[in-house]
mmCIF file of C-alpha atoms in Angstrom:
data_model
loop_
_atom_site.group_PDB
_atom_site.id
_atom_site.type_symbol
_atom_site.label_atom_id
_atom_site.label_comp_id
_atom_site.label_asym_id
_atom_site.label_seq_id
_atom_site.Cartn_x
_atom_site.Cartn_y
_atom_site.Cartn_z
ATOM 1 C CA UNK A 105 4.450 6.532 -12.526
ATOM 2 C CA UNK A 106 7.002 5.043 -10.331
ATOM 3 C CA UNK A 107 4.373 4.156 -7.342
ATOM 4 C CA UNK A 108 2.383 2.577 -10.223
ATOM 5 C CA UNK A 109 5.066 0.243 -11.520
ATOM 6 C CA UNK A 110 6.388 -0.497 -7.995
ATOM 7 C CA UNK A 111 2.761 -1.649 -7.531
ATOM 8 C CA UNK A 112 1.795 -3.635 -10.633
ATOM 9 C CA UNK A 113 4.697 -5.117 -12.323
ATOM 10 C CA UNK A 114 5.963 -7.498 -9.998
ATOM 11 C CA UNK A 115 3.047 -9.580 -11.288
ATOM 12 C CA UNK A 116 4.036 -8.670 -14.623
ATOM 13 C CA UNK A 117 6.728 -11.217 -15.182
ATOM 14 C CA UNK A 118 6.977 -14.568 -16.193
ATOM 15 C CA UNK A 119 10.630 -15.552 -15.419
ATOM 16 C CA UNK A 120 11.151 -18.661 -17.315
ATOM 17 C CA UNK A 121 10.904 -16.941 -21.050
ATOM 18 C CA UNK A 122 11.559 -13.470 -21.427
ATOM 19 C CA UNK A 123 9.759 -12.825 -24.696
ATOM 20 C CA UNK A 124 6.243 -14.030 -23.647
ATOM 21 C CA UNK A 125 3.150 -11.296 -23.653
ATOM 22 C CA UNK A 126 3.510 -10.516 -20.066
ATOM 23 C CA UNK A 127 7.632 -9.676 -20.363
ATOM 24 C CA UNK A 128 6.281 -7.430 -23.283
ATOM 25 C CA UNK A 129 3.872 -5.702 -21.467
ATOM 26 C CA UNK A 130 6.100 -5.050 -18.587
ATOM 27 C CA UNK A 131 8.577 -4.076 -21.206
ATOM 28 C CA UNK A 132 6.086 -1.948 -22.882
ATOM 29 C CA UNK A 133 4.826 -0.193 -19.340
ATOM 30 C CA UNK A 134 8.371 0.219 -18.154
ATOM 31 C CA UNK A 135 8.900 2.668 -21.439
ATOM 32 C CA UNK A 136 6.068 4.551 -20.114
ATOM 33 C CA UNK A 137 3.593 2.825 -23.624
ATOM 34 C CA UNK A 138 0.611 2.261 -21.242
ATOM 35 C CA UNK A 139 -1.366 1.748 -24.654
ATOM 36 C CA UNK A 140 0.631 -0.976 -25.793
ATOM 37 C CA UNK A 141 1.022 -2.473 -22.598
ATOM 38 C CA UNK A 142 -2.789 -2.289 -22.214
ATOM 39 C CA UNK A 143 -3.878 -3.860 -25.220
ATOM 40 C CA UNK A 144 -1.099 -6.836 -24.329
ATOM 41 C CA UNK A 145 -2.778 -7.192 -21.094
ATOM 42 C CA UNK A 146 -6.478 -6.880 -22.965
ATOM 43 C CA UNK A 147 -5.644 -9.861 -25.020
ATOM 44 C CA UNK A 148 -4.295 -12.094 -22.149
ATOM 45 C CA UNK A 149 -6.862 -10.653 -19.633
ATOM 46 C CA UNK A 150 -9.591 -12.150 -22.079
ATOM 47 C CA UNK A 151 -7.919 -15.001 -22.028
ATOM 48 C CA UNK A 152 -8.518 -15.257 -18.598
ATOM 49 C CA UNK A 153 -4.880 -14.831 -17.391
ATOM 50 C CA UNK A 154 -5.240 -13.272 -13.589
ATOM 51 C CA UNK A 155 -1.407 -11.391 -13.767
ATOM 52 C CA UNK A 156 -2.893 -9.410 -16.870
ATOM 53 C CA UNK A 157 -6.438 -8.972 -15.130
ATOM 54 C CA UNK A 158 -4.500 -7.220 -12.151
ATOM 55 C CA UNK A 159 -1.973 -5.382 -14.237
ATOM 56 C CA UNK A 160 -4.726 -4.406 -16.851
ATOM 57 C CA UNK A 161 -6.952 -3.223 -13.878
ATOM 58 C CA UNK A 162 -4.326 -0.780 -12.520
ATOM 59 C CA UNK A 163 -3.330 0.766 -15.526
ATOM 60 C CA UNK A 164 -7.135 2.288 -15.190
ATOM 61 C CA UNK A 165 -7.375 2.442 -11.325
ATOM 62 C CA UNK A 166 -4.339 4.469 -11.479
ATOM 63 C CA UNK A 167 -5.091 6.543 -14.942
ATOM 64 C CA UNK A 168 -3.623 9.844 -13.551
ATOM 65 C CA UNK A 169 -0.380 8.337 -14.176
ATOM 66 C CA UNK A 170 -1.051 6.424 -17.388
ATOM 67 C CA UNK A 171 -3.127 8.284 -19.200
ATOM 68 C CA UNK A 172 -5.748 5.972 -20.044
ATOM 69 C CA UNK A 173 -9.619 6.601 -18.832
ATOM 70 C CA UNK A 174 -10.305 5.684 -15.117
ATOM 71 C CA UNK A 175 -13.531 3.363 -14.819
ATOM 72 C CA UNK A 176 -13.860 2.403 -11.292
ATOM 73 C CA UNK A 177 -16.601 -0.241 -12.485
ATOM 74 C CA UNK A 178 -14.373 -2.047 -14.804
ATOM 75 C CA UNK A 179 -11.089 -1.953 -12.837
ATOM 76 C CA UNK A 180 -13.702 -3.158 -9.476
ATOM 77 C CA UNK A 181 -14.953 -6.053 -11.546
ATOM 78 C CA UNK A 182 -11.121 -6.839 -12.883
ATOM 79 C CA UNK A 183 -9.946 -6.785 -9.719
ATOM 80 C CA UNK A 184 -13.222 -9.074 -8.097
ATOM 81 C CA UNK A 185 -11.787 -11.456 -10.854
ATOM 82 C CA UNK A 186 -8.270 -11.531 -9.143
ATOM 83 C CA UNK A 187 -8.596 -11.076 -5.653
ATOM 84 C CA UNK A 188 -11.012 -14.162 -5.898
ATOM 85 C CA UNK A 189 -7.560 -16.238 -6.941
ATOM 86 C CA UNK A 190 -5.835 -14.573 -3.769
ATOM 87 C CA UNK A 191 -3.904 -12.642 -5.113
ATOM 88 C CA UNK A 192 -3.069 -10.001 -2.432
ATOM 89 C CA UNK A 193 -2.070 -7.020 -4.175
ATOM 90 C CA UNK A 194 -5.573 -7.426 -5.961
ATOM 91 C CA UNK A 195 -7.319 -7.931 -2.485
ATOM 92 C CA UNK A 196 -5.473 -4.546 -1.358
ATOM 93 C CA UNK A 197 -6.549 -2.943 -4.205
ATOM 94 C CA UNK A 198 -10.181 -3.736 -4.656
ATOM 95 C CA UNK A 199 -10.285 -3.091 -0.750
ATOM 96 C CA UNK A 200 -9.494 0.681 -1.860
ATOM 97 C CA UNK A 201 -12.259 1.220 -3.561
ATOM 98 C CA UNK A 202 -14.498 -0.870 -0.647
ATOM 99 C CA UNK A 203 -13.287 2.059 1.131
ATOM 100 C CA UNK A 204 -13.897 4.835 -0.772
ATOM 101 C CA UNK A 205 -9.874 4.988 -0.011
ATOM 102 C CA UNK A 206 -8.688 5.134 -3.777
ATOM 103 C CA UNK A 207 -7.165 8.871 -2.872
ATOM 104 C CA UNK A 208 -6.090 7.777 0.924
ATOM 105 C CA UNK A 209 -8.023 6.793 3.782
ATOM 106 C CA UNK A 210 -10.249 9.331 5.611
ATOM 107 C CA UNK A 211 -11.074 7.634 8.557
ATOM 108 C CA UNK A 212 -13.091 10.457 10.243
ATOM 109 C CA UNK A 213 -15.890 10.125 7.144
ATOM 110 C CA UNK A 214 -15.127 6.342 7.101
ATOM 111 C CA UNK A 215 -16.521 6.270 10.915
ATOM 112 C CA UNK A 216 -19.671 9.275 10.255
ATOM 113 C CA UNK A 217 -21.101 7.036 7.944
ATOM 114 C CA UNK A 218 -23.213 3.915 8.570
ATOM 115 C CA UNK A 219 -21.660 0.524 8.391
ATOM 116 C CA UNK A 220 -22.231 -0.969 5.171
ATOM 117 C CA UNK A 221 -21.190 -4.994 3.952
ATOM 118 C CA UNK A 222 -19.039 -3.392 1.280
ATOM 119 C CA UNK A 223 -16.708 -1.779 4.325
ATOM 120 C CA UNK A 224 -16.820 -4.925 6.513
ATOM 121 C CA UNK A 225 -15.708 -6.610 3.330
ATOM 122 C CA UNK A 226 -12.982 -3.684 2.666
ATOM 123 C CA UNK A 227 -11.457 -4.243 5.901
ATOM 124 C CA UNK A 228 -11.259 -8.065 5.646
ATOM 125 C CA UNK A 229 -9.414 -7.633 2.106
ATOM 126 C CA UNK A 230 -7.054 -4.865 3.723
ATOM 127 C CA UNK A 231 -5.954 -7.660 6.826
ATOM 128 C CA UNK A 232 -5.601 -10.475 4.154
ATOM 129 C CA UNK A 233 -3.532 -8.800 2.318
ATOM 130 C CA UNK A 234 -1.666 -7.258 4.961
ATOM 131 C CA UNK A 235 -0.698 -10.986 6.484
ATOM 132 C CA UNK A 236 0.412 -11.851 3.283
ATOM 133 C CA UNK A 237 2.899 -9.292 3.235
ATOM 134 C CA UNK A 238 1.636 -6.247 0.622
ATOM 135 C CA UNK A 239 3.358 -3.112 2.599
ATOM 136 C CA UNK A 240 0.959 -0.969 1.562
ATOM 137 C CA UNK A 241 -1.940 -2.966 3.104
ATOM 138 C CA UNK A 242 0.116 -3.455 6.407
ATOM 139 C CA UNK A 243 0.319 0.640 6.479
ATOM 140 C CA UNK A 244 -3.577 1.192 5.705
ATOM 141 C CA UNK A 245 -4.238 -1.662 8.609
ATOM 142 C CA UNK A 246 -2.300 0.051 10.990
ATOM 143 C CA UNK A 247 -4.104 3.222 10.152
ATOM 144 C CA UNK A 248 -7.045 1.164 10.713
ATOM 145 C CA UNK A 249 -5.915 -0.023 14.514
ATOM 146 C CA UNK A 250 -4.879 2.886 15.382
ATOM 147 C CA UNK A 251 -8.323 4.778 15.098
ATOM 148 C CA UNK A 252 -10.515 1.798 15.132
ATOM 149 C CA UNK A 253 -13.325 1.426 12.479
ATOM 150 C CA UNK A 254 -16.818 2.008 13.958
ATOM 151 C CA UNK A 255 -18.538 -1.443 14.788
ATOM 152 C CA UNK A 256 -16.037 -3.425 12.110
ATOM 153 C CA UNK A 257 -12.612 -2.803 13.690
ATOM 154 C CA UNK A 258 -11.223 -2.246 17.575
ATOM 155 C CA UNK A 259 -8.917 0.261 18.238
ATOM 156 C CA UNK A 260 -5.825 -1.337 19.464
ATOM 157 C CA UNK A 261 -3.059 0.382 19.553
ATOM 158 C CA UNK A 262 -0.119 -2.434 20.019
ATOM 159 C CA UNK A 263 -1.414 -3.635 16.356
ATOM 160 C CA UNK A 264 -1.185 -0.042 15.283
ATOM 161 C CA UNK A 265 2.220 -0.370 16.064
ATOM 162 C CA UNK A 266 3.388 -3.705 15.167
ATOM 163 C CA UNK A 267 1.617 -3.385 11.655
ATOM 164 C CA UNK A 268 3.034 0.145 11.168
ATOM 165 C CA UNK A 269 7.065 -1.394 11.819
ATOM 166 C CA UNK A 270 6.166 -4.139 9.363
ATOM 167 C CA UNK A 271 5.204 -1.748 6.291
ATOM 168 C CA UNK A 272 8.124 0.627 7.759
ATOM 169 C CA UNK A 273 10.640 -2.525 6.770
ATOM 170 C CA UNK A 274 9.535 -2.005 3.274
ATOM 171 C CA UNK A 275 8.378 1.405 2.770
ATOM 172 C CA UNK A 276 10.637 4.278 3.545
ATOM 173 C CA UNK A 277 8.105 7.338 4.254
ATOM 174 C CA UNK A 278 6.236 4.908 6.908
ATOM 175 C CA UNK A 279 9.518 3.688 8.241
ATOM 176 C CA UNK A 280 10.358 7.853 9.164
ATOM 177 C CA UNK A 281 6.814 8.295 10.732
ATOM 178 C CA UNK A 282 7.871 5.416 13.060
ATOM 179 C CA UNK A 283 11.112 6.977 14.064
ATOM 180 C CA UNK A 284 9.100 9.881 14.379
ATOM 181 C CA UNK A 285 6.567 8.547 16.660
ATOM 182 C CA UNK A 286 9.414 6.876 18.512
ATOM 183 C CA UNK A 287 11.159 10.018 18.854
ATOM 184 C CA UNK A 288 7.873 12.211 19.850
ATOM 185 C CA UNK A 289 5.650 10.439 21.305
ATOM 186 C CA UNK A 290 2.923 11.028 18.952
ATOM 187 C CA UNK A 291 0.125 8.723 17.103
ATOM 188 C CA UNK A 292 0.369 6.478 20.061
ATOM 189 C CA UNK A 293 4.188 5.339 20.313
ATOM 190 C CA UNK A 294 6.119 5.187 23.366
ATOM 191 C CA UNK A 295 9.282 7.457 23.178
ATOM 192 C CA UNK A 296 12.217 5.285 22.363
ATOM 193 C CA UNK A 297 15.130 7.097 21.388
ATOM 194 C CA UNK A 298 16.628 3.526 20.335
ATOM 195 C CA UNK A 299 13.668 2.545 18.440
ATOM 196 C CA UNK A 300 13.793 6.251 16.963
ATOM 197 C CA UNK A 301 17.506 5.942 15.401
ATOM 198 C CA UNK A 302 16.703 2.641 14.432
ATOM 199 C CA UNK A 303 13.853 3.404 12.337
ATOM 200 C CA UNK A 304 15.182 6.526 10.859
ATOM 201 C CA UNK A 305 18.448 4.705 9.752
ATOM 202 C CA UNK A 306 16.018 2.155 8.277
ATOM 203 C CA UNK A 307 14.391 4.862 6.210
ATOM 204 C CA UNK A 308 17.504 6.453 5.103
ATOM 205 C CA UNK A 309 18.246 2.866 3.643
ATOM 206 C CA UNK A 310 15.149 2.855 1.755
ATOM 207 C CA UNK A 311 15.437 6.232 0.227
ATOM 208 C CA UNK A 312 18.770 8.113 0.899
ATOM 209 C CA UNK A 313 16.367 11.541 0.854
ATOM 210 C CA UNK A 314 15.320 10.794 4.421
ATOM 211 C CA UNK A 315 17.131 11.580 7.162
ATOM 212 C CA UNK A 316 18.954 8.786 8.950
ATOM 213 C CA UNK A 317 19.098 9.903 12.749
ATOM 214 C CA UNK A 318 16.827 12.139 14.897
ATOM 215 C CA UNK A 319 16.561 15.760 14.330
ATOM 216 C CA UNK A 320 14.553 17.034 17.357
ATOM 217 C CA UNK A 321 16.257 17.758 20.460
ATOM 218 C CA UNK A 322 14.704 14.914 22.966
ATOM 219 C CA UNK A 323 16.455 11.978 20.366
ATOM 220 C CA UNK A 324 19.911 14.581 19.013
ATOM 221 C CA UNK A 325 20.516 15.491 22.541
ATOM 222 C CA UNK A 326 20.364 11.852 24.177
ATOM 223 C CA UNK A 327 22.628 10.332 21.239
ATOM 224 C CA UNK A 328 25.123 12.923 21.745
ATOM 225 C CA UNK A 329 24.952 11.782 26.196
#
């Protein structure tokens, strides 16, 4: 529930009056009453508002958490609806389901299976949104650089990089696997033991469950020289 509200209800508000549907609904989802919140957003979505479109769409696309039915058509069409106002989160979203990436990105099957407009299309949406700031998109692009997407996307690994530090500012998990890469080597970073503490530090910041300097031996040992 917490990824789902961290997702949807920044779109949820309308600052100027705090009693209006949209405050209620946020309101309503915040309590954990998905139903109530869904049949605010119903009424306003039908109205043709594109904040309650998006919201009303991911209370579905993510009905794990919010026990209501998942129906990929409906949320897909929702979401067309909004991502054709450019709305990015909307555009990040409905480029999840382009991708068959709903449940994370598998981009060994993604690159077995033929090319299709729908995953041309997928990619665009995930580098729109990504350049207008959505962390999660800039995370799934860099994913996307760093193994390349067969005949759609180049592999390139200095945009792997430099899209994976501009999630890691926001989210805290990809902000570790950069101070991990830093620190090892791995997925195509340079070590760094700088670069390493930096990021780590960053992602005890963002959740104080991380860790917030290097715990291998390369990093620990040089920051103790």
């Amino acid at each position: 529930m917490k990824r789902l509200l961290a997702l949807t209800l920044a779109l949820a508000a309308c600052a100027s009056i705090a009693a209006t549907p949209l405050e209620q609904a946020k309101a309503a989802a915040e309590r954990g009453d998905f139903k109530e919140a869904e049949r605010i957003w119903t009424e306003q979505a039908n109205a043709g508002d594109a904040k309650a479109q998006y919201n009303l769409a991911l209370t579905h696309y993510y009905g794990e958490e919010t026990g209501l039915p998942t129906d990929d058509a409906e949320v897909r069409a929702l979401l067309e609806k909004v991502a054709a106002d450019n709305i990015p989160e909307a555009q990040y979203h409905l480029a999840l389901l382009l991708l068959d990436a709903k449940h994370g990105l598998n981009i060994t099957a993604l690159n077995k299976t033929p090319v299709t407009d729908e995953r041309k299309r997928g990619v665009e949406l995930i580098t729109r949104a990504a350049e207008a700031g959505v962390p999660e998109a800039q995370a799934m692009l860099a994913a996307l650089y760093r193994h390349g997407v067969k005949d759609v996307l180049e592999k390139d690994n200095g945009k792997h990089i430099a899209w994976q530090e501009k999630a890691a500012e926001k989210i805290a998990y990809t902000a570790y696997l950069t101070g991990e890469g830093y620190e090892t080597g791995l997925e195509g970073f340079p070590v760094d033991c700088e670069k390493a503490k930096y990021w780590y530090q960053k992602a005890h910041e963002l959740d104080a469950d991380y860790p917030q300097s290097p715990t291998r031996d390369h990093c620990s040992k040089k920051s103790k020289e």
